[in-house]
Each structure stands twice: as C-alpha cells, then as structure tokens.
mmCIF file of C-alpha atoms and ligand atoms in Angstrom:
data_model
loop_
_atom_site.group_PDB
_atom_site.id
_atom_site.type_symbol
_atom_site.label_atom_id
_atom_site.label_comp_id
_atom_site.label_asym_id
_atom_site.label_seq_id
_atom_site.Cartn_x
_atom_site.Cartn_y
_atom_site.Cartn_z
ATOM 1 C CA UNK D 19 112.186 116.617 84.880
ATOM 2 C CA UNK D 20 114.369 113.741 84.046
ATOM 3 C CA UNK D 21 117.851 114.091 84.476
ATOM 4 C CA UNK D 22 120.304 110.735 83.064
ATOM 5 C CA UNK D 23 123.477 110.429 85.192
ATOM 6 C CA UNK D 24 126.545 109.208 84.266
ATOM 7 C CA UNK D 25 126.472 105.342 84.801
ATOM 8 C CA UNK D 26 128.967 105.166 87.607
ATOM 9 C CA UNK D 27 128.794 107.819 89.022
ATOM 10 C CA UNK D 28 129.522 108.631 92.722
ATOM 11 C CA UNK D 29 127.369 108.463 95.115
ATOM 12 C CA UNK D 30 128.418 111.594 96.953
ATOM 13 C CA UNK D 31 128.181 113.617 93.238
ATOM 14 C CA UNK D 32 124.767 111.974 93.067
ATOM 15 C CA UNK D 33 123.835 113.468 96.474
ATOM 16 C CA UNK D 34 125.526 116.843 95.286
ATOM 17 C CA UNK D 35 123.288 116.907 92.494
ATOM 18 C CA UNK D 36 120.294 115.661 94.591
ATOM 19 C CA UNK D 37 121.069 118.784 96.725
ATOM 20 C CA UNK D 38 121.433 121.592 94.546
ATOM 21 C CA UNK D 39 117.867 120.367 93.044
ATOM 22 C CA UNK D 40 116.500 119.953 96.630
ATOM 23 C CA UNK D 41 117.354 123.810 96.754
ATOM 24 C CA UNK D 42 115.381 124.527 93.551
ATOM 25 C CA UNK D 43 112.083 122.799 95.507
ATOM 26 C CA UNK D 44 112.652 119.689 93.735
ATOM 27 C CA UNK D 45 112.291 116.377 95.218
ATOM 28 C CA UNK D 46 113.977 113.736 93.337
ATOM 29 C CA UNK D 47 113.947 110.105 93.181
ATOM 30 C CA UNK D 48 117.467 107.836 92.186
ATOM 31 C CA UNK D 49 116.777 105.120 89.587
ATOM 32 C CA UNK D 50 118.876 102.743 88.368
ATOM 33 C CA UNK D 51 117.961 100.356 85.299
ATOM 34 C CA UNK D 52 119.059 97.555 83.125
ATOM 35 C CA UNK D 53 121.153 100.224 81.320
ATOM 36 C CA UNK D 54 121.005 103.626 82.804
ATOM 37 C CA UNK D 55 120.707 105.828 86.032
ATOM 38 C CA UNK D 56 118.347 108.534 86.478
ATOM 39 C CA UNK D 57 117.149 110.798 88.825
ATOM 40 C CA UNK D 58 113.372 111.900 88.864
ATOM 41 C CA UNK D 59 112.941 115.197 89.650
ATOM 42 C CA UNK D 60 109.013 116.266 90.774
ATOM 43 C CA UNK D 61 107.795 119.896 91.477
ATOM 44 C CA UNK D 62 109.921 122.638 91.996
ATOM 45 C CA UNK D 63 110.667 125.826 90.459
ATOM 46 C CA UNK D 64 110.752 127.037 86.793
ATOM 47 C CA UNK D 65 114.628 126.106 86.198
ATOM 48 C CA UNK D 66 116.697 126.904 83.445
ATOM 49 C CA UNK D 67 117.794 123.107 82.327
ATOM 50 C CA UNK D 68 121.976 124.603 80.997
ATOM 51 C CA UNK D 69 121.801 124.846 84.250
ATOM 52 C CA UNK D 70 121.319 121.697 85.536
ATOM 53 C CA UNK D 71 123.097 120.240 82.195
ATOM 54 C CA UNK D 72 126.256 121.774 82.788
ATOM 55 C CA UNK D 73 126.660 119.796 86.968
ATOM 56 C CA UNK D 74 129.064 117.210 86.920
ATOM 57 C CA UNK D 75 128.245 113.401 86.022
ATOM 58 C CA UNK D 76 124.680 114.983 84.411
ATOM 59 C CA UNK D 77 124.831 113.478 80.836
ATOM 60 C CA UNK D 78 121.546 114.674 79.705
ATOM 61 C CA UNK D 79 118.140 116.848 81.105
ATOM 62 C CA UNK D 80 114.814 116.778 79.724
ATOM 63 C CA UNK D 81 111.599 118.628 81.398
ATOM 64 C CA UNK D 82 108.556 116.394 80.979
ATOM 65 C CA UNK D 83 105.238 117.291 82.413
ATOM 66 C CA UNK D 84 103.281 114.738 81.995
ATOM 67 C CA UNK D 85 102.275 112.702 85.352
ATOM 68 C CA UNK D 86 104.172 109.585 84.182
ATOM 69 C CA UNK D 87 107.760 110.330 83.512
ATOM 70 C CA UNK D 88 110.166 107.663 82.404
ATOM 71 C CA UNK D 89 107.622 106.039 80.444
ATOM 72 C CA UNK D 90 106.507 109.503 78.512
ATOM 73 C CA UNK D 91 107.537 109.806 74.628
ATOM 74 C CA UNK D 92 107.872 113.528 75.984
ATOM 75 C CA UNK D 93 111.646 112.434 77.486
ATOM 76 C CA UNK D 94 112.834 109.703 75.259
ATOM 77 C CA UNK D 95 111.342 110.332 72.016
ATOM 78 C CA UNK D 96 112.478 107.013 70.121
ATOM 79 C CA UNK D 97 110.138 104.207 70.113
ATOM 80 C CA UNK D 98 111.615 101.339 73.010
ATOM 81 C CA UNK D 99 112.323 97.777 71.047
ATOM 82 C CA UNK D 100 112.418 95.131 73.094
ATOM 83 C CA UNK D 101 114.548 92.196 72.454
ATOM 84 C CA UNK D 102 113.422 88.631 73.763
ATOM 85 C CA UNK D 103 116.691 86.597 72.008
ATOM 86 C CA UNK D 104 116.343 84.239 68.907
ATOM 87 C CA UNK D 105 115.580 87.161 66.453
ATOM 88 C CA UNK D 106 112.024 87.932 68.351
ATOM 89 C CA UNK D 107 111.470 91.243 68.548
ATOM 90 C CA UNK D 108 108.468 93.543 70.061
ATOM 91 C CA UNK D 109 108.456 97.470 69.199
ATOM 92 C CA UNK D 110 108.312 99.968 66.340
ATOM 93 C CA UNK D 111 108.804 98.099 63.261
ATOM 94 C CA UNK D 112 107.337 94.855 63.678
ATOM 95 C CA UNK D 113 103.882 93.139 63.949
ATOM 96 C CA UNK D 114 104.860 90.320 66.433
ATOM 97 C CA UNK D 115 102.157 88.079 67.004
ATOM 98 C CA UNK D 116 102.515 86.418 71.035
ATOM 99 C CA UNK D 117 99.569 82.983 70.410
ATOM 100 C CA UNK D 118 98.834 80.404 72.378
ATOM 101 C CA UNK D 119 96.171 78.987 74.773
ATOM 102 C CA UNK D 120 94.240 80.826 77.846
ATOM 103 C CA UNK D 121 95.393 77.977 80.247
ATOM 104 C CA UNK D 122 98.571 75.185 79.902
ATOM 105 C CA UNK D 123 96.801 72.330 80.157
ATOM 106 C CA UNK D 124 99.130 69.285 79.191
ATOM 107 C CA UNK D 125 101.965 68.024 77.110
ATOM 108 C CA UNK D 126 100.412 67.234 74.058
ATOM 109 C CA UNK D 127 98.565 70.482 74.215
ATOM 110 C CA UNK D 128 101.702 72.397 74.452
ATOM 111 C CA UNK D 129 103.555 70.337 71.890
ATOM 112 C CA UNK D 130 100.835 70.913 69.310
ATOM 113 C CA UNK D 131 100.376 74.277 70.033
ATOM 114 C CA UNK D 132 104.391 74.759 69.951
ATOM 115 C CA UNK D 133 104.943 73.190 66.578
ATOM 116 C CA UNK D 134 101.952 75.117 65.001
ATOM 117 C CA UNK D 135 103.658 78.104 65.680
ATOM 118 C CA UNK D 136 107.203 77.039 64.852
ATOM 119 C CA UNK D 137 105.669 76.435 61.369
ATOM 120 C CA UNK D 138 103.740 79.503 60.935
ATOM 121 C CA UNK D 139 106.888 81.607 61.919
ATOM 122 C CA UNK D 140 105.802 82.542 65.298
ATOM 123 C CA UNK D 141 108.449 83.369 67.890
ATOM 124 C CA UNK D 142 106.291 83.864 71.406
ATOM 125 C CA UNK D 143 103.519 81.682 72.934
ATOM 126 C CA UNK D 144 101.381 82.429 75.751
ATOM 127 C CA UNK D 145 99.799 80.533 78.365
ATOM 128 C CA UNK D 146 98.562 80.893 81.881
ATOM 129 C CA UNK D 147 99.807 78.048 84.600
ATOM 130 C CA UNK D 148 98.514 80.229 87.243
ATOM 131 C CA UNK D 149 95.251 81.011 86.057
ATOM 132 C CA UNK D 150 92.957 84.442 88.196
ATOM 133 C CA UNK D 151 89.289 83.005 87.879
ATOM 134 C CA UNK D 152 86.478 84.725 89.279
ATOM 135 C CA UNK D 153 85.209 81.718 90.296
ATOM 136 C CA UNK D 154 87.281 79.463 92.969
ATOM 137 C CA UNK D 155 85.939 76.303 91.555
ATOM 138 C CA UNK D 156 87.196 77.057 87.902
ATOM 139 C CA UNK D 157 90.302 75.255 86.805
ATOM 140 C CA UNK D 158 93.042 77.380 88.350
ATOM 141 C CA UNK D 159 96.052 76.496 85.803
ATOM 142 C CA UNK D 160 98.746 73.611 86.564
ATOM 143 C CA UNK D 161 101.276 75.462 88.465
ATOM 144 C CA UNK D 162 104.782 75.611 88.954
ATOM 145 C CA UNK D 163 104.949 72.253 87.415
ATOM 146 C CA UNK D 164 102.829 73.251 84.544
ATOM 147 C CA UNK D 165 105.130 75.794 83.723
ATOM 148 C CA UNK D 166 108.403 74.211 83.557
ATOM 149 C CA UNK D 167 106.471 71.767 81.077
ATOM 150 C CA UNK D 168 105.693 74.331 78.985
ATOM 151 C CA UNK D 169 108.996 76.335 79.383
ATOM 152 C CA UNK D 170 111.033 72.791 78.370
ATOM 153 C CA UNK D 171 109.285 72.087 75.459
ATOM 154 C CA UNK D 172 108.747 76.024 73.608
ATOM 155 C CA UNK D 173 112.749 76.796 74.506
ATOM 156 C CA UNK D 174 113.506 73.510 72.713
ATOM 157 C CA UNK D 175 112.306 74.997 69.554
ATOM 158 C CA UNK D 176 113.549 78.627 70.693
ATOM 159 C CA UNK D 177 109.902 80.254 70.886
ATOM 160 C CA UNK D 178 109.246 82.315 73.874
ATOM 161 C CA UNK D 179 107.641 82.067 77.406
ATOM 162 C CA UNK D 180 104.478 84.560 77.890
ATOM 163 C CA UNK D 181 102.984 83.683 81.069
ATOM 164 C CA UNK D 182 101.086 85.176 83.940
ATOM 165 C CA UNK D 183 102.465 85.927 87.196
ATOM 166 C CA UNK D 184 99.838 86.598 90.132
ATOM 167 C CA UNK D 185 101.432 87.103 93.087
ATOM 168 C CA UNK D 186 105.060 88.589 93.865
ATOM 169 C CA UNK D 187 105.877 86.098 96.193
ATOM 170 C CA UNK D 188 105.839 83.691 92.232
ATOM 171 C CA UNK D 189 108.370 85.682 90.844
ATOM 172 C CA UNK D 190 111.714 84.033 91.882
ATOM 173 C CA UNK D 191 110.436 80.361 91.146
ATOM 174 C CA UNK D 192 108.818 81.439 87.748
ATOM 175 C CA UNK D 193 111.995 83.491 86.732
ATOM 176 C CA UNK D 194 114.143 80.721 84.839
ATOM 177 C CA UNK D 195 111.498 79.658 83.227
ATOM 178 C CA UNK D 196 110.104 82.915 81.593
ATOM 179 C CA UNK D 197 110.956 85.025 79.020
ATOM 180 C CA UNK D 198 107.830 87.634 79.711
ATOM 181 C CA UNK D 199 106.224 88.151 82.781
ATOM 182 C CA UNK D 200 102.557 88.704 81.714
ATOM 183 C CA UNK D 201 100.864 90.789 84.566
ATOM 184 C CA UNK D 202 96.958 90.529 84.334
ATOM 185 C CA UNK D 203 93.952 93.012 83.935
ATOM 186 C CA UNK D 204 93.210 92.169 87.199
ATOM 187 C CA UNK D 205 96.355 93.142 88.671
ATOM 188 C CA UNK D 206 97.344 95.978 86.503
ATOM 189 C CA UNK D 207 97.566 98.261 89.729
ATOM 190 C CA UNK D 208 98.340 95.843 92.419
ATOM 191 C CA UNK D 209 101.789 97.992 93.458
ATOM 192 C CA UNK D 210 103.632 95.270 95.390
ATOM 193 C CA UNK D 211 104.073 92.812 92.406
ATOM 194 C CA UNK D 212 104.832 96.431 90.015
ATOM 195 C CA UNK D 213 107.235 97.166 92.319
ATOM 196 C CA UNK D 214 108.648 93.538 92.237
ATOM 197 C CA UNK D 215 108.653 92.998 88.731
ATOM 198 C CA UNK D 216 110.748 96.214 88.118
ATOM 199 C CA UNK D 217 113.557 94.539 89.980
ATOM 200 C CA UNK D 218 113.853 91.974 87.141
ATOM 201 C CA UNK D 219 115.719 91.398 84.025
ATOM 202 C CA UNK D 220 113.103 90.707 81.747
ATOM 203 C CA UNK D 221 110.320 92.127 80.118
ATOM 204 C CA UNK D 222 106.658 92.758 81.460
ATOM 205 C CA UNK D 223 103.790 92.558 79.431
ATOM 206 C CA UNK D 224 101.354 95.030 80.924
ATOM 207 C CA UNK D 225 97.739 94.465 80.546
ATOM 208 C CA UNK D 226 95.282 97.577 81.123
ATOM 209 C CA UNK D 227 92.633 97.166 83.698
ATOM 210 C CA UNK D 228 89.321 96.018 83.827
ATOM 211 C CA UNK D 229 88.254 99.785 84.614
ATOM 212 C CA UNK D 230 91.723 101.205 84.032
ATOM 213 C CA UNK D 231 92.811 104.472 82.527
ATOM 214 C CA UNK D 232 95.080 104.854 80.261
ATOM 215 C CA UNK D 233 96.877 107.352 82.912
ATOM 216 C CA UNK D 234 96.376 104.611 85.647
ATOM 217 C CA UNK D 235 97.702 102.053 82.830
ATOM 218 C CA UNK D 236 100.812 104.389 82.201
ATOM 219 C CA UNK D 237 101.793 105.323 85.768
ATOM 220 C CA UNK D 238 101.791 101.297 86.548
ATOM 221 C CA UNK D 239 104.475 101.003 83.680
ATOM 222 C CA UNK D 240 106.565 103.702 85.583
ATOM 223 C CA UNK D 241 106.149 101.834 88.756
ATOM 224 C CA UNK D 242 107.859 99.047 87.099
ATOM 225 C CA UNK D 243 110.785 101.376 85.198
ATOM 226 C CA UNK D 244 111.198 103.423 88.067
ATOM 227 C CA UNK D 245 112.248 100.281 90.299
ATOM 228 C CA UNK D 246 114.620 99.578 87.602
ATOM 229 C CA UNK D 247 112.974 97.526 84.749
ATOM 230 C CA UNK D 248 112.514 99.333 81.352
ATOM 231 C CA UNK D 249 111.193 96.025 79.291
ATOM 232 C CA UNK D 250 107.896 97.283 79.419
ATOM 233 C CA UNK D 251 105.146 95.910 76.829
ATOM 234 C CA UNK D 252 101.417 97.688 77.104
ATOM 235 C CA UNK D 253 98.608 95.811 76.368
ATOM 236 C CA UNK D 254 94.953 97.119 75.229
ATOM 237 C CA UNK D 255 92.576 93.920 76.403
ATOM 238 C CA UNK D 256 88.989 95.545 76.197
ATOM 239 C CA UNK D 257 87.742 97.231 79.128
ATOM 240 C CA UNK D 258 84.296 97.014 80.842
ATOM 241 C CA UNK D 259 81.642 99.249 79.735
ATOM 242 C CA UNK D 260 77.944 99.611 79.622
ATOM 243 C CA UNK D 261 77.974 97.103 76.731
ATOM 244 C CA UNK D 262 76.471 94.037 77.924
ATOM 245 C CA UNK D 263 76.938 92.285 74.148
ATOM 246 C CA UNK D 264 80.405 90.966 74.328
ATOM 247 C CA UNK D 265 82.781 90.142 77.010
ATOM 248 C CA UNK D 266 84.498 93.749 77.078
ATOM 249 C CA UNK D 267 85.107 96.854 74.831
ATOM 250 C CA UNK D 268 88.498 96.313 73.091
ATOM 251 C CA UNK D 269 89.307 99.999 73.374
ATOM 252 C CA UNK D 270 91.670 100.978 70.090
ATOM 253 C CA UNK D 271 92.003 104.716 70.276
ATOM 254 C CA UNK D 272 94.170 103.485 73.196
ATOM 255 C CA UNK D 273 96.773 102.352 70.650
ATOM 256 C CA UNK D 274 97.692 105.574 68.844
ATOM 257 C CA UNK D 275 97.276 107.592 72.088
ATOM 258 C CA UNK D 276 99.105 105.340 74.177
ATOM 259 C CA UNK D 277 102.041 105.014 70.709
ATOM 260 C CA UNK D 278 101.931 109.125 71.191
ATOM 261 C CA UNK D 279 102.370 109.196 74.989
ATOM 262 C CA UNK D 280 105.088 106.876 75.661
ATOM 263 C CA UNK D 281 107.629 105.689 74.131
ATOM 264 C CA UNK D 282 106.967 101.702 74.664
ATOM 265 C CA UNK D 283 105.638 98.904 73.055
ATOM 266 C CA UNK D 284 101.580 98.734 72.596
ATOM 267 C CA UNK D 285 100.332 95.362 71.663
ATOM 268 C CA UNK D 286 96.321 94.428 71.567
ATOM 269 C CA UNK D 287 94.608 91.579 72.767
ATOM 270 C CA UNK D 288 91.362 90.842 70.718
ATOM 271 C CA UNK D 289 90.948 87.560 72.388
ATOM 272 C CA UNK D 290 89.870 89.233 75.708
ATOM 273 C CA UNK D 291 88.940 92.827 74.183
ATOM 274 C CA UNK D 292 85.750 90.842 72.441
ATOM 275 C CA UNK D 293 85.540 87.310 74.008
ATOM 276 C CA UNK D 294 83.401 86.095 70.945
ATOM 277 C CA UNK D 295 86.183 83.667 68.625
ATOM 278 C CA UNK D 296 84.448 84.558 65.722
ATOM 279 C CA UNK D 297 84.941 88.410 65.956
ATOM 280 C CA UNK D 298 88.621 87.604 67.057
ATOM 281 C CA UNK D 299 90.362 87.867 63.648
ATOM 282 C CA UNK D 300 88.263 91.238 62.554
ATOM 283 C CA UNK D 301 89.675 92.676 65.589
ATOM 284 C CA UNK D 302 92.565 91.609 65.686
ATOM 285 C CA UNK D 303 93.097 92.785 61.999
ATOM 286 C CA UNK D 304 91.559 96.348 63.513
ATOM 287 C CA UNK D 305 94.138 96.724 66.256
ATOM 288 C CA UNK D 306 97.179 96.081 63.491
ATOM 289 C CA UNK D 307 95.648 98.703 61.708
ATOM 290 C CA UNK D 308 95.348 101.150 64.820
ATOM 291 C CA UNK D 309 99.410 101.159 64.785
ATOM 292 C CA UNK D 310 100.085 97.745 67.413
ATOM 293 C CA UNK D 311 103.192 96.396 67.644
ATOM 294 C CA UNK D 312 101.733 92.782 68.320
ATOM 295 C CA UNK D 313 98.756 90.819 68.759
ATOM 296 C CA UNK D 314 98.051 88.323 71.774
ATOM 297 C CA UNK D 315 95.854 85.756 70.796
ATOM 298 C CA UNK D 316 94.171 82.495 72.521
ATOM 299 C CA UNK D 317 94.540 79.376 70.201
ATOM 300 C CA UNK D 318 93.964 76.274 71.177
ATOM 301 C CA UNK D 319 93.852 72.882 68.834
ATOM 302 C CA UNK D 320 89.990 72.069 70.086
ATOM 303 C CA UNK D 321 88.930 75.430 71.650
ATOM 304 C CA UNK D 322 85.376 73.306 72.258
ATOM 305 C CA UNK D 323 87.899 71.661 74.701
ATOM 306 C CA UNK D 324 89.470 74.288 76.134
ATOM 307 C CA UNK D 325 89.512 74.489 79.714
ATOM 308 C CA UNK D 326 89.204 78.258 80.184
ATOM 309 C CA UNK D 327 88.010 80.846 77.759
ATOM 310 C CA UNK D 328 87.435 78.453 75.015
ATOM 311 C CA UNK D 329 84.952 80.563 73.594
ATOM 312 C CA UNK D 330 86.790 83.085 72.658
ATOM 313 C CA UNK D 331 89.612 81.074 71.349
ATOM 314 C CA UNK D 332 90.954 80.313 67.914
ATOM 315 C CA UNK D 333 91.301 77.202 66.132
ATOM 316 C CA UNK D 334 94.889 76.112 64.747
ATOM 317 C CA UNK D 335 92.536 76.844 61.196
ATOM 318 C CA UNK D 336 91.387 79.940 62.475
ATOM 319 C CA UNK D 337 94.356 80.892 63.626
ATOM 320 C CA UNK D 338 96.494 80.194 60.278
ATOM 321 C CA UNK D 339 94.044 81.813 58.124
ATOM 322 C CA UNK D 340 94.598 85.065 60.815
ATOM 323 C CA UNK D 341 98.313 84.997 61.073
ATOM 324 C CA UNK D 342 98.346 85.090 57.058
ATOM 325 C CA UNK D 343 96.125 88.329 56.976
ATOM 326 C CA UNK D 344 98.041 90.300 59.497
ATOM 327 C CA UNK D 345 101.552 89.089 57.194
ATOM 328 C CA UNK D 346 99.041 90.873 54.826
ATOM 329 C CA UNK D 347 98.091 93.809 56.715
ATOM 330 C CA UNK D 348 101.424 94.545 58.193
ATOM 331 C CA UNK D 349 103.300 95.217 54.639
ATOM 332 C CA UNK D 350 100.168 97.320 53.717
ATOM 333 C CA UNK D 351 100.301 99.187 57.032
ATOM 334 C CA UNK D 352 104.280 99.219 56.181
ATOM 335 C CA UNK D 353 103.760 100.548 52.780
HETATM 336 C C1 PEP G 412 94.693 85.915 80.022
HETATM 337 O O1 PEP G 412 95.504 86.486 79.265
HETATM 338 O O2 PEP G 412 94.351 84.728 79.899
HETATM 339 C C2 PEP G 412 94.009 86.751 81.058
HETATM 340 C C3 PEP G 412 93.591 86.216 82.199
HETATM 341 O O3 PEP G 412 93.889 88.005 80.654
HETATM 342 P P1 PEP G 412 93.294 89.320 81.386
HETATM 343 O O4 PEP G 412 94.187 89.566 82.548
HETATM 344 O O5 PEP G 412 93.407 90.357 80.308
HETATM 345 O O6 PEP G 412 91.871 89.020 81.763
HETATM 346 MN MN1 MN G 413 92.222 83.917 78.827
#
C-alpha cells in the first residue's frame, strides 16, 4: 500500500499515522521526493483503504501488490515524463533518441559528435569518462577531466549530459556536470550507489543487468525512488543468454511488459543489446516499434577508431540515415 501525505506535514501526524498502521501489522517506510512524501506500507492485514483515506494529512491511498511499489503503474497509473530542460523530453509521447560515443575520448571527438547532433535535432549525447572494462588494461575513459570537457562543450549548444557513474563515492564531483546519471549493466544492483543516486536531483538512466530480471531491474528503480529520486529512465541493453552469435540478447518483450508494470520511462539500447553495428539500426528500429520511449545509441565519426566498442558503433552516415527512419517510424507508431 502506498499512502501520499500531505507535503508538510508534521512529523508527529506522520508518526500518528505510522502508528495506527503499525496496529494494522503494517510496517511502513517514510519517503520523501523531489515533489511528494509517501509512506510505504508492507504486509499487514486486509484493510479497508476509507479508512486509512479519511486520517489526517493522508491525501491519497492506493493498495499495490506488486513487489516493487513506487515504481508500479498499479499506484500511479499515468506514464512519468521526465524533463531534462531545453525542450528535451523522455516519456510517453516522444521517441527521444540519447547518441553519442561508448568512451569520451577528446575535444575534437566531442565537438564533432556535438554538432552532428545539434544538426540532426538531437537533444542528449552519451558518453562514458569512466569507462567498467572487463579487462584492466583496456582504456578506462578520461576521467573527471574528460568529463567537464565534454560537459563544456554539449551545454554550449544546450544538448544534454548522459554519462556513467561507477562508484558512489563519483557522484558529488560528477554532479554539475551531468544532466543524467547513466548507471551501468554491471552495476544495475550494486545498492550503495542506488541508494546514493536517489538522493539526487536528477534523473537516472537505469540499465538492466547482464543476468538481470526484469523484477530485479524494477526493485533497483525503487531503491532509487524510495531514497527520494523519482527521475527514473529504464533501459533494455540485451542480456546474456545461451546465444554465443552476438554480444547479448536485446530482450524487447521487456519493453511492453516493463511500459505495463511501471509507470516510467523504457528506452532500448541496440548498441549493446546486439554489439554487431550493422544490425544496430534494424534493432533499433525494432525496439521503437516495441513501444520505447528512446533509443541509446554509440556513434562515433570513425567507429574503426573508436577506442571502446567500436564495433558495434555507428557512423555519423549510419547514424543519419537511422535517426531519419525512427522520425519515420515514430509518426507511424504515432498514427
Ligand atoms: C555503455 O553504455 O557504454 C556501457 C558500458 O553499457 P552497459 O553498462 O550496458 O554494458
Ligand atoms: Mn559501450
């Protein structure tokens, strides 16, 4: 059960509140977000909910059973938009496309890569400056430095900052120059940098684990909302299966069951879900069609050149020829 509180409300009201539940065998949990407070009410008995609505400083009670709570479509049936300034969008009602390159890698990388978007109409670009290889001898990403580089030069033409984060202790330097906080496959349930990343005020792009359920995926976004951030953007990147042909198994019933579930953003990530560039745009295409809000895709202006993951990378040709079909796509899909 979810119960939304009155903003400000007092904290002994809370704790009546908290009681009269604790009597009902309920154990509840206070959280307070970018725009709301809520308390998160597990077990307990069968309860009539007028009952609950009708305490003082409740504004609204809704009895959701799934596992996951705050991120279920069962309590807040309206899709979740999420705004990231400068008219970019990511939600219900949009096809935003978030391109760029695996890895930051230099000036004139970013500065190509930043006016190839401006021009095709592209508000977000990605790119790693701290870079999880599974190799320690693979180029690791340029850093702290890297990423002010590339945060200077995309805000100059208002397009916005997609970039991993590996490690809490990142967060605070990264934060002014970020607009979303990527969090890998790799750490999709690390629950100390969850945790941290749901005390910030901007969005989280959540990518699905390497082995990860769609559960597992969902209860990591309500680690993050239920420490207070509810910018929350899930991402389908392939997962690892039997199939030995391609890099992973870009898994796109998870878009419609994960658009029925909860009520957030679901974008796909082809790039990863295949590793093989030229099956990037088919599937890229597919995962518009499977009801995305957004693609993330690697692009690079010599992918042969790349310094991670240039094989499954776009060129800027590629890439325009793509970005043209899902226009395409999306008014089709919109029709
Ligand atoms: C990436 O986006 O470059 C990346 C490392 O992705 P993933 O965490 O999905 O492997
Ligand atoms: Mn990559």
């Amino acid at each position: 059960m979810i119960i939304t509180l009155q903003r400000e409300l007092a904290e002994s009201l809370r704790g009546e509140i908290a009681a009269f539940l604790g009597t009902l065998g309920f154990s509840t949990t206070a959280v307070t977000t970018q725009s709301a407070s809520y308390l998160v009410c597990i077990g307990g008995r069968e309860v009539d909910l007028r009952q609950v609505h009708r305490l003082q400083g409740v504004l609204d009670v809704h009895r959701v059973t799934d596992v996951y709570k705050l991120v279920s479509r069962k309590w807040r049936v309206e899709p979740t938009r999420i705004d990231l300034g400068d008219g970019v969008q990511i939600g219900e009602g949009s096809h935003t496309i978030i391109a760029g390159p695996c890895s930051i890698e230099s000036e004139e990388q970013v500065q190509a890569t930043v006016d190839f978007l401006v021009e095709h109409g592209v508000g977000a670009m990605r790119g790693g400056t701290f870079k999880p290889r599974s190799s320690p001898y693979s180029f690791r990403g340029l850093g702290l430095e890297g990423l002010k580089m590339f945060s200077s030069i995309a805000r100059a033409k208002k397009v916005k900052v997609v970039t991993e984060v590996l490690d809490a202790s990142q967060i605070a330097d990264m934060m002014p120059y970020v607009d979303v906080f990527q969090v890998g496959a790799r750490n999709s349930q690390n629950f100390s940098l969850l945790d941290e990343l749901g005390k910030v005020d901007k969005p989280v792009l959540l990518k699905r684990g390497l082995s990860g359920t769609l559960e597992e995926l969902l209860q990591s976004a309500e680690y993050i909302f239920a420490r207070g951030n509810e910018k929350i953007i899930l991402c389908e990147r392939g997962i690892r299966t039997f199939e030995k042909a391609y890099r992973n198994t870009l898994d796109l019933n998870a878009v419609p069951y994960l658009k029925e579930k909860s009520h957030l953003p679901v974008v796909v990530d082809p790039s990863h879900g295949v590793g093989i560039r030229r099956f990037v745009p088919q599937m890229a295409m597919a995962g518009l069609m499977a009801g995305a809000d957004g693609g993330l895709v690697e692009i690079h202006q010599r992918p042969e050149e790349a310094l991670s993951d240039g094989a499954q990378t776009l060129s800027f040709e590629e890439s325009s020829h793509l970005f043209r079909q899902l226009e395409r796509l999306y008014r089709i899909r919109s029709e």
